[in-house]
């Protein structure tokens, strides 16, 4: 855990939690960044957040802020509007992302230019309310994110449940799609949107490429439903107690939760106990 500091620091600008008006440093060698203001030779925090330092630039990242996208980010979004040759997607950012018709795979993985008939069938691909697994491809001139799903692993999400967490808790990593030992798939969107679903093998997905835009879930057993609910509740308790959400922390939380019923995981006492156990195991692993 990081300490909350209120005293000026001369040269050591370490990562720590600060509140509005907290003195960060009085060293004139440092420059003010986002989330700070200066008064005399001292730099103060203007928001509640974590101090970050890049060389001599000091900034404060707010503890609760909307997702700010970068090219290559893996995100989970919800379709909010079907427009001309594009879908608008809620990505938990300042404005909706855009998924162009030309940026998706056609059923069966067919590679060809999209025609007027494809535009007329856009709601058969994605309709309002659908959840989509996508990658940030570029930015538009107004700052909106341009998304794409041109991969067999991306596309419409089914067979599971949705969980929203703080984006700051999901670090960028090499892969954001994981199959957990309990037989559950999880997509950790760096925008704070997470999808937990039953495991479907890559071979089965490729074999059923014609049905990638189906709205029907596959049969889900009671055991699979309980595993999905347990993992989703583990993610929520990690978010509630502000613990980083990674494949490792979710697995640790799941293992620690097996002594409790899935419905009891979000009670305050159980959630606190499990979160402290997870943090202890993460610290032990790091050492």
mmCIF file of C-alpha atoms in Angstrom:
data_model
loop_
_atom_site.group_PDB
_atom_site.id
_atom_site.type_symbol
_atom_site.label_atom_id
_atom_site.label_comp_id
_atom_site.label_asym_id
_atom_site.label_seq_id
_atom_site.Cartn_x
_atom_site.Cartn_y
_atom_site.Cartn_z
ATOM 1 C CA UNK A 1 0.000 0.000 0.000
ATOM 2 C CA UNK A 2 1.176 3.556 -0.732
ATOM 3 C CA UNK A 3 1.280 6.177 1.986
ATOM 4 C CA UNK A 4 -0.459 9.542 1.788
ATOM 5 C CA UNK A 5 2.167 12.290 2.047
ATOM 6 C CA UNK A 6 1.537 15.939 2.837
ATOM 7 C CA UNK A 7 5.083 17.218 3.357
ATOM 8 C CA UNK A 8 7.232 18.610 0.520
ATOM 9 C CA UNK A 9 9.891 16.256 -0.812
ATOM 10 C CA UNK A 10 13.174 17.787 -1.886
ATOM 11 C CA UNK A 11 14.472 15.362 -4.488
ATOM 12 C CA UNK A 12 12.775 11.974 -4.078
ATOM 13 C CA UNK A 13 9.474 12.150 -5.988
ATOM 14 C CA UNK A 14 8.268 8.616 -5.321
ATOM 15 C CA UNK A 15 4.931 7.083 -6.322
ATOM 16 C CA UNK A 16 2.513 7.827 -3.505
ATOM 17 C CA UNK A 17 -1.080 8.894 -2.970
ATOM 18 C CA UNK A 18 -1.678 12.632 -2.555
ATOM 19 C CA UNK A 19 -4.757 14.763 -1.937
ATOM 20 C CA UNK A 20 -5.628 18.188 -3.435
ATOM 21 C CA UNK A 21 -3.259 20.802 -2.009
ATOM 22 C CA UNK A 22 -0.590 18.287 -0.940
ATOM 23 C CA UNK A 23 2.968 19.483 -1.491
ATOM 24 C CA UNK A 24 4.834 17.143 -3.840
ATOM 25 C CA UNK A 25 8.285 18.689 -4.078
ATOM 26 C CA UNK A 26 10.071 21.978 -3.520
ATOM 27 C CA UNK A 27 13.022 21.106 -5.764
ATOM 28 C CA UNK A 28 13.165 23.716 -8.589
ATOM 29 C CA UNK A 29 14.646 21.115 -10.938
ATOM 30 C CA UNK A 30 11.224 19.467 -11.409
ATOM 31 C CA UNK A 31 8.583 20.625 -13.901
ATOM 32 C CA UNK A 32 4.819 20.685 -13.347
ATOM 33 C CA UNK A 33 2.659 18.223 -15.260
ATOM 34 C CA UNK A 34 -1.042 17.323 -15.354
ATOM 35 C CA UNK A 35 -2.817 17.369 -12.021
ATOM 36 C CA UNK A 36 -0.416 19.829 -10.366
ATOM 37 C CA UNK A 37 -0.006 23.558 -9.776
ATOM 38 C CA UNK A 38 2.869 25.694 -8.546
ATOM 39 C CA UNK A 39 3.148 28.276 -5.807
ATOM 40 C CA UNK A 40 6.562 29.764 -5.308
ATOM 41 C CA UNK A 41 9.145 27.010 -5.703
ATOM 42 C CA UNK A 42 6.790 24.255 -4.520
ATOM 43 C CA UNK A 43 4.682 21.948 -6.709
ATOM 44 C CA UNK A 44 1.299 20.967 -5.273
ATOM 45 C CA UNK A 45 -1.294 18.374 -6.294
ATOM 46 C CA UNK A 46 -4.563 19.720 -7.706
ATOM 47 C CA UNK A 47 -6.359 16.332 -7.645
ATOM 48 C CA UNK A 48 -6.491 13.227 -5.482
ATOM 49 C CA UNK A 49 -4.322 10.602 -7.110
ATOM 50 C CA UNK A 50 -0.953 8.923 -7.521
ATOM 51 C CA UNK A 51 2.255 10.880 -8.121
ATOM 52 C CA UNK A 52 4.003 9.910 -11.350
ATOM 53 C CA UNK A 53 7.447 11.020 -12.484
ATOM 54 C CA UNK A 54 8.965 10.881 -15.964
ATOM 55 C CA UNK A 55 12.520 12.202 -15.738
ATOM 56 C CA UNK A 56 11.981 15.716 -14.329
ATOM 57 C CA UNK A 57 8.274 15.955 -15.183
ATOM 58 C CA UNK A 58 5.979 15.420 -12.190
ATOM 59 C CA UNK A 59 2.264 14.749 -12.640
ATOM 60 C CA UNK A 60 -0.611 13.312 -10.617
ATOM 61 C CA UNK A 61 -2.833 10.597 -12.112
ATOM 62 C CA UNK A 62 -6.340 10.827 -10.722
ATOM 63 C CA UNK A 63 -7.568 7.770 -8.844
ATOM 64 C CA UNK A 64 -10.889 7.915 -10.672
ATOM 65 C CA UNK A 65 -10.736 9.070 -14.264
ATOM 66 C CA UNK A 66 -12.103 7.986 -17.589
ATOM 67 C CA UNK A 67 -10.134 5.763 -19.949
ATOM 68 C CA UNK A 68 -7.678 7.518 -22.243
ATOM 69 C CA UNK A 69 -6.961 5.247 -25.199
ATOM 70 C CA UNK A 70 -3.712 4.390 -26.933
ATOM 71 C CA UNK A 71 -3.172 2.670 -30.271
ATOM 72 C CA UNK A 72 -2.958 -1.085 -29.767
ATOM 73 C CA UNK A 73 -5.120 -1.153 -26.624
ATOM 74 C CA UNK A 74 -7.412 -4.158 -26.219
ATOM 75 C CA UNK A 75 -10.846 -3.001 -25.076
ATOM 76 C CA UNK A 76 -14.366 -4.239 -24.413
ATOM 77 C CA UNK A 77 -17.144 -1.920 -25.573
ATOM 78 C CA UNK A 78 -20.922 -1.722 -25.900
ATOM 79 C CA UNK A 79 -22.633 -0.730 -29.151
ATOM 80 C CA UNK A 80 -24.674 2.434 -28.560
ATOM 81 C CA UNK A 81 -25.697 3.416 -32.104
ATOM 82 C CA UNK A 82 -25.790 2.013 -35.623
ATOM 83 C CA UNK A 83 -24.936 4.790 -38.094
ATOM 84 C CA UNK A 84 -23.927 5.045 -41.747
ATOM 85 C CA UNK A 85 -21.166 2.475 -42.347
ATOM 86 C CA UNK A 86 -20.157 2.591 -38.685
ATOM 87 C CA UNK A 87 -21.130 1.704 -35.146
ATOM 88 C CA UNK A 88 -20.659 3.964 -32.146
ATOM 89 C CA UNK A 89 -19.194 2.122 -29.174
ATOM 90 C CA UNK A 90 -19.189 3.045 -25.485
ATOM 91 C CA UNK A 91 -15.554 2.506 -24.428
ATOM 92 C CA UNK A 92 -15.720 4.257 -21.036
ATOM 93 C CA UNK A 93 -13.920 7.286 -22.476
ATOM 94 C CA UNK A 94 -14.789 10.969 -22.884
ATOM 95 C CA UNK A 95 -16.493 10.164 -26.170
ATOM 96 C CA UNK A 96 -17.702 7.036 -27.933
ATOM 97 C CA UNK A 97 -15.328 5.016 -30.087
ATOM 98 C CA UNK A 98 -16.109 4.257 -33.742
ATOM 99 C CA UNK A 99 -16.115 0.826 -35.374
ATOM 100 C CA UNK A 100 -16.239 1.166 -39.155
ATOM 101 C CA UNK A 101 -17.987 -1.405 -41.320
ATOM 102 C CA UNK A 102 -14.700 -1.798 -43.218
ATOM 103 C CA UNK A 103 -12.936 -2.717 -39.944
ATOM 104 C CA UNK A 104 -14.787 -5.952 -39.172
ATOM 105 C CA UNK A 105 -14.596 -9.539 -40.411
ATOM 106 C CA UNK A 106 -17.509 -10.869 -42.426
ATOM 107 C CA UNK A 107 -19.109 -14.181 -41.357
ATOM 108 C CA UNK A 108 -16.889 -17.063 -42.376
ATOM 109 C CA UNK A 109 -13.812 -14.851 -42.488
ATOM 110 C CA UNK A 110 -14.494 -13.770 -46.072
ATOM 111 C CA UNK A 111 -12.085 -11.075 -47.250
ATOM 112 C CA UNK A 112 -13.690 -8.639 -49.678
ATOM 113 C CA UNK A 113 -14.749 -5.015 -49.924
ATOM 114 C CA UNK A 114 -17.939 -4.223 -48.036
ATOM 115 C CA UNK A 115 -20.896 -3.590 -50.334
ATOM 116 C CA UNK A 116 -24.204 -1.779 -50.050
ATOM 117 C CA UNK A 117 -25.893 -5.062 -49.108
ATOM 118 C CA UNK A 118 -23.483 -5.377 -46.149
ATOM 119 C CA UNK A 119 -24.472 -1.882 -45.038
ATOM 120 C CA UNK A 120 -28.142 -2.888 -45.093
ATOM 121 C CA UNK A 121 -27.328 -5.876 -42.862
ATOM 122 C CA UNK A 122 -25.292 -3.980 -40.278
ATOM 123 C CA UNK A 123 -27.697 -4.807 -37.434
ATOM 124 C CA UNK A 124 -27.220 -8.515 -38.157
ATOM 125 C CA UNK A 125 -23.537 -8.030 -37.266
ATOM 126 C CA UNK A 126 -23.816 -5.700 -34.260
ATOM 127 C CA UNK A 127 -26.969 -4.144 -32.801
ATOM 128 C CA UNK A 128 -27.480 -1.643 -29.998
ATOM 129 C CA UNK A 129 -26.522 -3.182 -26.663
ATOM 130 C CA UNK A 130 -24.155 -5.817 -28.070
ATOM 131 C CA UNK A 131 -20.772 -6.173 -26.389
ATOM 132 C CA UNK A 132 -17.700 -6.239 -28.601
ATOM 133 C CA UNK A 133 -14.073 -7.246 -28.065
ATOM 134 C CA UNK A 134 -11.866 -4.961 -30.189
ATOM 135 C CA UNK A 135 -8.494 -3.263 -30.612
ATOM 136 C CA UNK A 136 -7.771 0.459 -30.907
ATOM 137 C CA UNK A 137 -6.523 1.035 -34.457
ATOM 138 C CA UNK A 138 -6.093 4.822 -34.673
ATOM 139 C CA UNK A 139 -7.564 8.198 -33.741
ATOM 140 C CA UNK A 140 -9.974 10.394 -35.676
ATOM 141 C CA UNK A 141 -9.391 14.136 -36.003
ATOM 142 C CA UNK A 142 -11.798 14.866 -33.137
ATOM 143 C CA UNK A 143 -9.935 12.484 -30.825
ATOM 144 C CA UNK A 144 -12.426 9.603 -31.054
ATOM 145 C CA UNK A 145 -10.932 6.108 -31.068
ATOM 146 C CA UNK A 146 -11.118 4.051 -34.261
ATOM 147 C CA UNK A 147 -11.585 0.340 -33.473
ATOM 148 C CA UNK A 148 -11.229 -2.849 -35.471
ATOM 149 C CA UNK A 149 -12.196 -6.517 -35.039
ATOM 150 C CA UNK A 150 -10.207 -7.972 -37.952
ATOM 151 C CA UNK A 151 -9.120 -11.081 -36.059
ATOM 152 C CA UNK A 152 -10.798 -14.348 -35.146
ATOM 153 C CA UNK A 153 -10.246 -13.608 -31.443
ATOM 154 C CA UNK A 154 -12.123 -10.282 -31.643
ATOM 155 C CA UNK A 155 -15.824 -9.763 -32.277
ATOM 156 C CA UNK A 156 -19.157 -10.169 -30.492
ATOM 157 C CA UNK A 157 -19.059 -11.411 -26.897
ATOM 158 C CA UNK A 158 -21.428 -14.158 -25.725
ATOM 159 C CA UNK A 159 -21.844 -16.852 -23.064
ATOM 160 C CA UNK A 160 -20.910 -14.714 -20.071
ATOM 161 C CA UNK A 161 -21.337 -11.658 -17.879
ATOM 162 C CA UNK A 162 -20.053 -8.078 -17.900
ATOM 163 C CA UNK A 163 -18.146 -6.337 -15.076
ATOM 164 C CA UNK A 164 -17.104 -2.647 -14.997
ATOM 165 C CA UNK A 165 -14.052 -1.628 -12.927
ATOM 166 C CA UNK A 166 -11.743 1.375 -12.580
ATOM 167 C CA UNK A 167 -9.584 1.569 -15.767
ATOM 168 C CA UNK A 168 -6.519 2.388 -13.637
ATOM 169 C CA UNK A 169 -6.654 -1.114 -12.142
ATOM 170 C CA UNK A 170 -6.185 -2.941 -15.467
ATOM 171 C CA UNK A 171 -2.542 -2.604 -16.577
ATOM 172 C CA UNK A 172 -1.529 -2.904 -20.216
ATOM 173 C CA UNK A 173 0.088 -6.280 -20.930
ATOM 174 C CA UNK A 174 1.054 -8.557 -23.800
ATOM 175 C CA UNK A 175 -2.289 -10.360 -23.784
ATOM 176 C CA UNK A 176 -5.665 -9.448 -22.332
ATOM 177 C CA UNK A 177 -7.533 -12.661 -23.121
ATOM 178 C CA UNK A 178 -6.959 -15.419 -20.568
ATOM 179 C CA UNK A 179 -8.287 -18.898 -19.929
ATOM 180 C CA UNK A 180 -8.282 -19.481 -16.165
ATOM 181 C CA UNK A 181 -7.580 -22.888 -14.564
ATOM 182 C CA UNK A 182 -11.226 -23.047 -13.426
ATOM 183 C CA UNK A 183 -12.359 -23.302 -17.057
ATOM 184 C CA UNK A 184 -13.505 -19.705 -17.455
ATOM 185 C CA UNK A 185 -12.392 -17.208 -20.127
ATOM 186 C CA UNK A 186 -11.800 -13.593 -19.109
ATOM 187 C CA UNK A 187 -11.182 -10.517 -21.261
ATOM 188 C CA UNK A 188 -9.448 -7.732 -19.332
ATOM 189 C CA UNK A 189 -10.229 -4.579 -21.304
ATOM 190 C CA UNK A 190 -7.779 -1.791 -20.445
ATOM 191 C CA UNK A 191 -10.746 0.602 -20.544
ATOM 192 C CA UNK A 192 -12.103 -0.973 -17.355
ATOM 193 C CA UNK A 193 -14.714 -3.166 -19.047
ATOM 194 C CA UNK A 194 -14.243 -6.892 -18.333
ATOM 195 C CA UNK A 195 -16.009 -9.903 -19.824
ATOM 196 C CA UNK A 196 -16.200 -13.255 -18.006
ATOM 197 C CA UNK A 197 -17.529 -16.230 -19.984
ATOM 198 C CA UNK A 198 -17.476 -20.003 -20.379
ATOM 199 C CA UNK A 199 -14.411 -21.423 -22.097
ATOM 200 C CA UNK A 200 -14.676 -21.954 -25.850
ATOM 201 C CA UNK A 201 -11.632 -23.418 -27.605
ATOM 202 C CA UNK A 202 -9.995 -21.543 -30.484
ATOM 203 C CA UNK A 203 -10.544 -24.555 -32.756
ATOM 204 C CA UNK A 204 -14.281 -24.463 -32.070
ATOM 205 C CA UNK A 205 -14.414 -20.730 -32.748
ATOM 206 C CA UNK A 206 -12.668 -21.188 -36.102
ATOM 207 C CA UNK A 207 -14.915 -24.129 -36.992
ATOM 208 C CA UNK A 208 -18.010 -21.984 -36.323
ATOM 209 C CA UNK A 209 -16.768 -18.843 -38.075
ATOM 210 C CA UNK A 210 -20.098 -18.607 -39.916
ATOM 211 C CA UNK A 211 -21.842 -17.959 -36.583
ATOM 212 C CA UNK A 212 -19.500 -15.342 -35.080
ATOM 213 C CA UNK A 213 -22.341 -12.793 -35.045
ATOM 214 C CA UNK A 214 -24.951 -15.100 -33.524
ATOM 215 C CA UNK A 215 -27.063 -13.667 -30.687
ATOM 216 C CA UNK A 216 -27.650 -17.079 -29.084
ATOM 217 C CA UNK A 217 -25.580 -18.339 -26.177
ATOM 218 C CA UNK A 218 -24.276 -21.880 -26.128
ATOM 219 C CA UNK A 219 -25.615 -24.266 -23.446
ATOM 220 C CA UNK A 220 -24.030 -23.374 -20.077
ATOM 221 C CA UNK A 221 -24.093 -25.920 -17.244
ATOM 222 C CA UNK A 222 -24.822 -25.050 -13.612
ATOM 223 C CA UNK A 223 -21.160 -25.661 -12.699
ATOM 224 C CA UNK A 224 -20.029 -23.283 -15.443
ATOM 225 C CA UNK A 225 -22.535 -20.656 -14.311
ATOM 226 C CA UNK A 226 -21.250 -20.851 -10.749
ATOM 227 C CA UNK A 227 -17.615 -20.583 -11.906
ATOM 228 C CA UNK A 228 -18.467 -17.535 -14.054
ATOM 229 C CA UNK A 229 -20.336 -15.884 -11.149
ATOM 230 C CA UNK A 230 -17.460 -16.607 -8.739
ATOM 231 C CA UNK A 231 -14.844 -15.103 -11.077
ATOM 232 C CA UNK A 232 -17.053 -12.046 -11.744
ATOM 233 C CA UNK A 233 -17.514 -11.499 -8.002
ATOM 234 C CA UNK A 234 -13.753 -11.878 -7.454
ATOM 235 C CA UNK A 235 -13.153 -9.134 -10.023
ATOM 236 C CA UNK A 236 -15.704 -6.884 -8.295
ATOM 237 C CA UNK A 237 -14.163 -7.334 -4.845
ATOM 238 C CA UNK A 238 -10.674 -6.576 -6.218
ATOM 239 C CA UNK A 239 -12.090 -3.417 -7.787
ATOM 240 C CA UNK A 240 -13.927 -2.432 -4.603
ATOM 241 C CA UNK A 241 -10.704 -2.605 -2.558
ATOM 242 C CA UNK A 242 -8.556 -1.070 -5.327
ATOM 243 C CA UNK A 243 -6.324 -4.075 -6.064
ATOM 244 C CA UNK A 244 -4.699 -4.377 -9.520
ATOM 245 C CA UNK A 245 -6.739 -6.708 -11.730
ATOM 246 C CA UNK A 246 -4.499 -9.108 -13.623
ATOM 247 C CA UNK A 247 -4.698 -12.784 -14.547
ATOM 248 C CA UNK A 248 -2.621 -13.627 -11.451
ATOM 249 C CA UNK A 249 -4.670 -11.576 -8.975
ATOM 250 C CA UNK A 250 -7.947 -13.006 -10.328
ATOM 251 C CA UNK A 251 -6.615 -16.581 -9.998
ATOM 252 C CA UNK A 252 -5.436 -15.881 -6.431
ATOM 253 C CA UNK A 253 -8.812 -14.349 -5.532
ATOM 254 C CA UNK A 254 -10.643 -17.340 -7.022
ATOM 255 C CA UNK A 255 -8.518 -19.823 -5.075
ATOM 256 C CA UNK A 256 -8.951 -17.882 -1.816
ATOM 257 C CA UNK A 257 -12.719 -17.664 -2.386
ATOM 258 C CA UNK A 258 -13.343 -21.422 -2.605
ATOM 259 C CA UNK A 259 -14.088 -21.557 1.118
ATOM 260 C CA UNK A 260 -17.070 -19.222 0.661
ATOM 261 C CA UNK A 261 -20.275 -19.340 -1.351
ATOM 262 C CA UNK A 262 -20.110 -17.285 -4.558
ATOM 263 C CA UNK A 263 -23.003 -15.067 -3.400
ATOM 264 C CA UNK A 264 -21.155 -14.153 -0.175
ATOM 265 C CA UNK A 265 -17.976 -12.852 -1.825
ATOM 266 C CA UNK A 266 -19.184 -9.250 -2.022
ATOM 267 C CA UNK A 267 -20.075 -8.933 1.657
ATOM 268 C CA UNK A 268 -17.792 -6.371 3.282
ATOM 269 C CA UNK A 269 -16.004 -8.710 5.717
ATOM 270 C CA UNK A 270 -15.407 -11.522 3.210
ATOM 271 C CA UNK A 271 -14.281 -9.104 0.458
ATOM 272 C CA UNK A 272 -11.781 -7.407 2.776
ATOM 273 C CA UNK A 273 -10.423 -10.769 3.981
ATOM 274 C CA UNK A 274 -9.977 -12.085 0.435
ATOM 275 C CA UNK A 275 -8.408 -8.852 -0.843
ATOM 276 C CA UNK A 276 -5.822 -8.845 1.965
ATOM 277 C CA UNK A 277 -5.014 -12.505 1.247
ATOM 278 C CA UNK A 278 -4.558 -11.730 -2.461
ATOM 279 C CA UNK A 279 -2.274 -8.748 -1.745
ATOM 280 C CA UNK A 280 -0.183 -10.884 0.626
ATOM 281 C CA UNK A 281 0.255 -13.575 -2.054
ATOM 282 C CA UNK A 282 1.129 -10.982 -4.692
ATOM 283 C CA UNK A 283 3.789 -9.451 -2.415
ATOM 284 C CA UNK A 284 5.175 -12.914 -1.643
ATOM 285 C CA UNK A 285 5.312 -13.747 -5.359
ATOM 286 C CA UNK A 286 7.075 -10.449 -6.142
ATOM 287 C CA UNK A 287 9.717 -11.073 -3.476
#
